[in-house]
């Protein structure tokens, strides 16, 4: 099982440049078509399952807008 | 900002503390942001934020003082190395960096950078090379590639009348005063990681008092090149890296011993 991760995009910074979309090795990033940020850009977002929390989007992001988390292995997530 | 759930998740990456909570004025995809982020990450990792003094240049990076969360001064066009010389000599315990573009450092500021390097001033210079004057509308800079179209070389740079591009890293590496002069690229995750290591090395050089360090970052300017950010990255890889080869141009023997 590949590790599971998730990202949180801070929409105050994201300018929709799509560099993370092109760099994502799992191809799970895209621009949110349904809303825009205060600056008028479609922000980056996870568009499908499969994020591994590898961190490459954080490396390429020019705005430091992405916070990346990876699930610890062997831990069962509480379902509350 | 989400809280970290320590029981189930590991924080892989978050915004460095050495950046302020301000959205930059840079265009979408501009690698100024990547350079800012890497410098801030290294400063966080080395825990030297309270010792930092930055010198901002003129150009798009003129507002760097708004984005870095430590002390900054603003130099006249091209004079950042001269100002950094003064700051470092008065406050030798501080870590002094300049952040300059190619229109600033390789053109109007060429005298200052060459003489700061040849004096072996114990400062760190970050040089952003995006082959044009970004802030003023993409005019030809000393680093514009032969044949490259800009708003002031509309048929492409003609080397017969406009000369050849300046390779700043090679030029400064020839001076006996420089200790660490390298060129890195910000076009893909691998090169960005290598650039971050070079930033770490440059600060180590300064902290150990080994003298002048300079890193040239090959960068993109999507707006003035008229391309998307990802197309600009490809253009950088195909056109800039062959003309500006990546590598270590000057590593003083004392610097080569530093292991990071």
Coordinates of C-alpha atoms in Angstrom, one line a residue:
Chain A
X1 CA 0.0 0.0 0.0
X2 CA 1.5 3.4 -0.9
X3 CA 1.4 5.9 1.9
X4 CA -1.6 8.2 2.1
X5 CA -1.3 12.0 2.3
X6 CA -3.2 15.1 1.8
X7 CA -2.5 18.8 1.1
X8 CA -4.0 22.0 2.3
X9 CA -3.7 24.9 -0.2
X10 CA -3.8 28.3 1.4
X11 CA -5.9 30.2 -1.0
X12 CA -4.7 33.6 0.2
X13 CA -1.4 32.7 -1.6
X14 CA -2.2 30.3 -4.4
X15 CA -2.2 32.1 -7.9
X16 CA -3.2 29.0 -10.0
X17 CA 0.2 28.9 -11.8
X18 CA -0.3 25.1 -12.3
X19 CA 3.4 24.3 -11.6
X20 CA 2.3 21.8 -8.9
X21 CA -0.3 20.3 -11.3
X22 CA 2.5 19.5 -13.8
X23 CA 4.9 18.3 -11.1
X24 CA 2.6 15.9 -9.2
X25 CA 3.8 12.4 -9.8
X26 CA 0.4 10.9 -9.0
X27 CA -1.5 13.4 -11.2
X28 CA -4.0 14.1 -8.5
X29 CA -3.7 17.9 -8.5
X30 CA -5.8 20.3 -10.6
X31 CA -7.3 23.7 -10.4
X32 CA -10.6 24.1 -8.7
X33 CA -13.0 25.1 -11.5
X34 CA -15.9 25.9 -9.2
X35 CA -14.5 28.9 -7.3
X36 CA -11.8 31.6 -7.4
X37 CA -9.6 33.2 -4.8
X38 CA -9.7 36.8 -3.6
X39 CA -7.1 37.7 -6.3
X40 CA -9.3 36.0 -9.0
X41 CA -7.4 32.8 -9.6
X42 CA -8.6 29.3 -9.7
X43 CA -6.6 27.7 -6.8
X44 CA -4.9 24.3 -6.9
X45 CA -6.7 21.5 -5.2
X46 CA -6.7 17.7 -4.9
X47 CA -9.0 16.4 -7.7
X48 CA -8.8 12.7 -7.0
X49 CA -7.7 10.1 -4.5
X50 CA -4.1 8.9 -4.5
X51 CA -2.0 11.7 -2.8
X52 CA 1.0 10.0 -1.1
X53 CA 2.2 13.1 0.7
X54 CA 5.5 13.0 -1.2
X55 CA 6.0 16.8 -0.9
X56 CA 6.9 17.5 -4.5
X57 CA 4.1 20.1 -4.9
X58 CA 5.6 21.9 -1.9
X59 CA 9.0 21.9 -3.5
X60 CA 7.9 23.5 -6.8
X61 CA 5.2 25.9 -5.3
X62 CA 6.5 29.5 -5.7
X63 CA 4.1 30.9 -3.1
X64 CA 4.7 28.4 -0.3
X65 CA 1.0 28.0 -0.3
X66 CA 0.8 24.2 0.3
X67 CA 0.9 22.4 3.6
X68 CA 1.5 18.7 3.2
X69 CA 0.6 15.9 5.6
X70 CA 1.3 12.2 5.4
X71 CA -0.5 9.5 7.3
X72 CA 1.6 7.5 9.7
X73 CA 1.8 3.9 8.6
X74 CA 0.3 1.2 10.8
X75 CA -2.1 3.6 12.4
X76 CA -5.9 3.1 12.1
X77 CA -7.6 6.4 11.8
X78 CA -10.4 6.9 14.3
X79 CA -13.8 7.2 12.6
X80 CA -15.5 9.7 14.8
Chain B
X1 CA -3.8 26.8 9.1
X2 CA -4.7 23.2 10.0
X3 CA -3.4 21.8 13.2
X4 CA -1.1 18.8 13.1
X5 CA -2.6 15.6 14.2
X6 CA 0.4 14.0 15.8
X7 CA -1.2 10.6 16.3
X8 CA -2.0 9.9 12.7
X9 CA -0.2 12.3 10.5
X10 CA 3.2 13.7 9.9
X11 CA 3.7 17.3 8.7
X12 CA 5.8 16.9 5.5
X13 CA 6.0 20.5 4.6
X14 CA 4.6 23.9 5.7
X15 CA 5.3 27.5 4.9
X16 CA 8.7 28.6 6.5
X17 CA 8.6 31.1 9.4
X18 CA 11.2 33.4 7.6
X19 CA 8.5 34.4 5.1
X20 CA 5.9 36.9 6.2
X21 CA 2.2 36.2 5.9
X22 CA 1.9 38.3 2.8
X23 CA 0.9 37.4 -0.7
X24 CA 3.7 38.4 -3.1
X25 CA 3.2 40.7 -6.0
X26 CA 5.0 38.3 -8.3
X27 CA 3.2 37.0 -11.3
X28 CA 1.8 33.4 -11.1
X29 CA 4.6 30.9 -11.5
X30 CA 7.4 33.4 -11.0
X31 CA 10.5 31.6 -9.7
X32 CA 11.3 34.6 -7.5
X33 CA 8.8 32.9 -5.1
X34 CA 10.8 29.6 -5.2
X35 CA 14.0 31.4 -4.5
X36 CA 12.4 33.3 -1.6
X37 CA 11.0 30.1 -0.2
X38 CA 14.3 28.2 -0.4
X39 CA 16.2 31.0 1.3
X40 CA 13.6 31.2 4.0
X41 CA 13.6 27.4 4.5
X42 CA 17.4 27.4 4.9
X43 CA 17.4 30.3 7.3
X44 CA 14.8 28.4 9.4
X45 CA 16.8 25.2 9.3
X46 CA 20.0 27.0 10.3
X47 CA 18.1 29.1 12.9
X48 CA 19.9 32.3 11.9
X49 CA 16.8 34.5 11.3
X50 CA 17.7 36.8 14.2
X51 CA 21.2 37.3 12.7
X52 CA 20.0 38.0 9.1
X53 CA 20.2 41.4 7.4
X54 CA 19.1 41.4 3.7
X55 CA 19.8 44.0 1.1
X56 CA 17.1 44.3 -1.5
X57 CA 17.8 45.5 -5.0
X58 CA 15.8 47.3 -7.7
X59 CA 13.6 45.4 -10.0
X60 CA 10.8 42.9 -9.3
X61 CA 12.7 41.9 -6.2
X62 CA 12.5 45.5 -4.8
X63 CA 9.8 44.4 -2.4
X64 CA 11.7 41.4 -1.0
X65 CA 11.8 43.3 2.3
X66 CA 8.0 42.9 2.5
X67 CA 8.3 39.1 2.1
X68 CA 11.2 38.1 4.2
X69 CA 10.6 38.1 7.9
X70 CA 13.9 39.6 9.1
X71 CA 15.7 43.0 8.8
X72 CA 16.1 44.4 5.4
X73 CA 17.6 47.5 3.8
X74 CA 16.9 48.8 0.3
X75 CA 19.9 49.7 -1.9
X76 CA 20.0 52.0 -4.9
X77 CA 19.9 50.3 -8.3
X78 CA 22.8 47.8 -8.5
X79 CA 24.5 49.0 -5.3
X80 CA 23.4 46.2 -3.1
X81 CA 26.9 44.6 -2.8
X82 CA 28.3 48.0 -1.8
X83 CA 25.7 48.5 0.8
X84 CA 26.1 44.9 2.0
X85 CA 29.9 45.6 2.3
X86 CA 29.1 48.5 4.7
X87 CA 26.6 46.5 6.7
X88 CA 28.8 43.5 7.1
X89 CA 31.9 45.6 8.1
X90 CA 30.0 47.5 10.7
X91 CA 28.1 44.4 12.0
X92 CA 30.4 41.5 11.3
X93 CA 28.4 39.1 13.5
X94 CA 25.4 39.4 11.3
X95 CA 24.7 37.3 8.2
X96 CA 24.3 39.6 5.3
X97 CA 22.7 38.7 2.0
X98 CA 21.8 40.6 -1.1
X99 CA 19.0 39.5 -3.4
X100 CA 19.4 40.9 -7.0
X101 CA 18.1 40.4 -10.4
X102 CA 20.1 40.3 -13.7
X103 CA 19.1 43.9 -14.7
X104 CA 20.3 45.0 -11.3
X105 CA 23.5 43.0 -10.8
X106 CA 24.7 42.2 -14.3
X107 CA 24.1 45.6 -15.8
X108 CA 24.1 48.8 -13.7
X109 CA 25.6 47.0 -10.7
X110 CA 28.4 45.2 -12.5
X111 CA 31.1 47.4 -10.9
X112 CA 29.8 46.9 -7.4
X113 CA 29.5 43.1 -7.7
X114 CA 32.9 42.7 -9.3
X115 CA 34.7 44.8 -6.7
X116 CA 32.8 43.3 -3.8
X117 CA 33.9 39.8 -5.1
X118 CA 37.5 40.8 -5.7
X119 CA 37.8 42.3 -2.2
X120 CA 36.5 39.0 -0.9
X121 CA 33.7 40.6 1.2
X122 CA 32.2 38.1 3.5
X123 CA 28.6 38.5 2.1
X124 CA 26.3 36.2 0.2
X125 CA 24.8 37.3 -3.1
X126 CA 21.7 35.7 -4.6
X127 CA 21.5 36.4 -8.3
X128 CA 18.2 35.8 -10.2
X129 CA 18.8 35.4 -13.9
X130 CA 15.6 35.5 -15.9
X131 CA 17.1 37.0 -19.1
X132 CA 15.2 40.3 -19.1
X133 CA 14.2 43.3 -17.1
X134 CA 11.0 41.9 -15.7
X135 CA 9.7 44.9 -13.7
X136 CA 9.8 47.4 -16.5
X137 CA 8.2 45.3 -19.1
X138 CA 10.7 42.7 -20.4
X139 CA 13.4 44.8 -22.0
X140 CA 16.7 43.2 -23.1
X141 CA 19.2 42.6 -20.3
X142 CA 22.9 41.7 -20.3
X143 CA 21.8 38.1 -19.9
X144 CA 19.3 38.0 -22.8
X145 CA 20.2 35.0 -25.0
X146 CA 21.3 35.6 -28.6
X147 CA 18.3 35.7 -30.8
X148 CA 15.9 36.1 -27.9
X149 CA 13.0 38.5 -28.5
X150 CA 12.3 41.1 -25.9
X151 CA 10.4 44.4 -26.0
X152 CA 13.7 46.2 -26.8
X153 CA 15.1 43.5 -29.2
X154 CA 12.0 42.7 -31.2
X155 CA 13.9 40.8 -34.0
X156 CA 15.8 38.9 -31.4
X157 CA 19.1 39.9 -29.7
X158 CA 21.6 40.6 -32.5
X159 CA 25.1 39.9 -31.2
X160 CA 26.6 42.1 -33.9
X161 CA 25.2 45.3 -32.4
X162 CA 24.1 44.3 -28.9
X163 CA 26.9 42.0 -27.9
X164 CA 26.9 38.6 -26.1
X165 CA 25.2 37.7 -22.8
X166 CA 27.3 37.9 -19.7
X167 CA 27.8 34.7 -17.8
X168 CA 28.0 36.2 -14.3
X169 CA 29.0 33.0 -12.4
X170 CA 32.0 32.3 -14.7
X171 CA 33.0 36.0 -14.6
X172 CA 33.0 36.2 -10.8
X173 CA 34.7 32.8 -10.4
X174 CA 37.8 34.2 -12.1
X175 CA 38.4 36.6 -9.2
X176 CA 40.8 35.5 -6.5
X177 CA 38.5 37.1 -3.8
X178 CA 35.5 34.9 -4.4
X179 CA 35.2 31.7 -2.4
X180 CA 31.9 30.0 -3.5
X181 CA 30.4 30.8 -6.9
X182 CA 27.9 28.3 -8.4
X183 CA 25.0 28.3 -10.8
X184 CA 21.7 26.5 -10.1
X185 CA 18.4 26.3 -11.9
X186 CA 14.9 26.5 -10.4
X187 CA 13.1 24.6 -13.2
X188 CA 12.3 21.2 -11.6
X189 CA 12.1 19.6 -8.2
X190 CA 15.6 18.0 -8.6
X191 CA 17.3 21.3 -9.5
X192 CA 15.4 23.1 -6.8
X193 CA 16.7 20.7 -4.2
X194 CA 20.2 21.3 -5.5
X195 CA 19.7 25.0 -5.3
X196 CA 18.6 24.7 -1.7
X197 CA 21.8 22.8 -0.8
X198 CA 23.8 25.6 -2.5
X199 CA 22.0 28.2 -0.4
X200 CA 22.9 26.3 2.7
X201 CA 26.5 26.1 1.6
X202 CA 26.7 29.8 0.9
X203 CA 25.5 30.7 4.4
X204 CA 27.9 28.2 5.9
X205 CA 30.7 29.9 3.9
X206 CA 29.8 33.3 5.4
X207 CA 29.3 32.0 8.9
X208 CA 32.8 30.6 8.8
X209 CA 34.2 33.8 7.5
X210 CA 35.5 32.3 4.3
X211 CA 34.5 35.2 2.1
X212 CA 32.4 36.1 -0.9
X213 CA 29.7 33.6 -2.0
X214 CA 27.3 34.0 -5.0
X215 CA 24.6 31.8 -6.3
X216 CA 23.1 32.4 -9.8
X217 CA 19.6 31.0 -10.1
X218 CA 18.3 30.4 -13.6
X219 CA 14.7 31.7 -13.4
X220 CA 11.7 32.2 -15.5
X221 CA 9.6 35.3 -16.4
X222 CA 6.3 33.9 -17.8
X223 CA 4.6 37.2 -18.3
X224 CA 7.4 38.9 -20.3
X225 CA 8.3 35.7 -22.1
X226 CA 4.7 35.3 -23.1
X227 CA 4.3 31.7 -22.0
X228 CA 2.6 29.7 -19.3
X229 CA 4.7 28.9 -16.2
X230 CA 5.2 25.3 -17.2
X231 CA 6.1 26.2 -20.8
X232 CA 8.6 28.7 -19.4
X233 CA 10.2 26.0 -17.3
X234 CA 10.6 23.9 -20.5
X235 CA 12.0 26.9 -22.3
X236 CA 14.5 27.5 -19.5
X237 CA 15.6 23.8 -19.7
X238 CA 16.0 23.8 -23.5
X239 CA 17.5 27.3 -24.0
X240 CA 19.0 28.7 -20.9
X241 CA 20.8 25.7 -19.4
X242 CA 22.8 25.0 -22.6
X243 CA 24.0 28.6 -22.6
X244 CA 24.4 28.9 -18.8
X245 CA 25.7 25.5 -17.8
X246 CA 24.9 24.5 -14.2
X247 CA 27.7 23.7 -11.9
X248 CA 30.2 24.8 -9.3
X249 CA 32.5 27.5 -10.8
X250 CA 34.6 28.4 -7.8
X251 CA 34.8 26.3 -4.6
X252 CA 37.7 27.4 -2.4
X253 CA 39.6 24.4 -0.9
X254 CA 38.5 25.6 2.6
X255 CA 34.9 25.6 1.4
X256 CA 35.2 22.1 -0.2
X257 CA 35.8 20.7 3.3
X258 CA 32.4 21.8 4.6
X259 CA 30.0 18.9 4.8
X260 CA 26.3 19.7 5.0

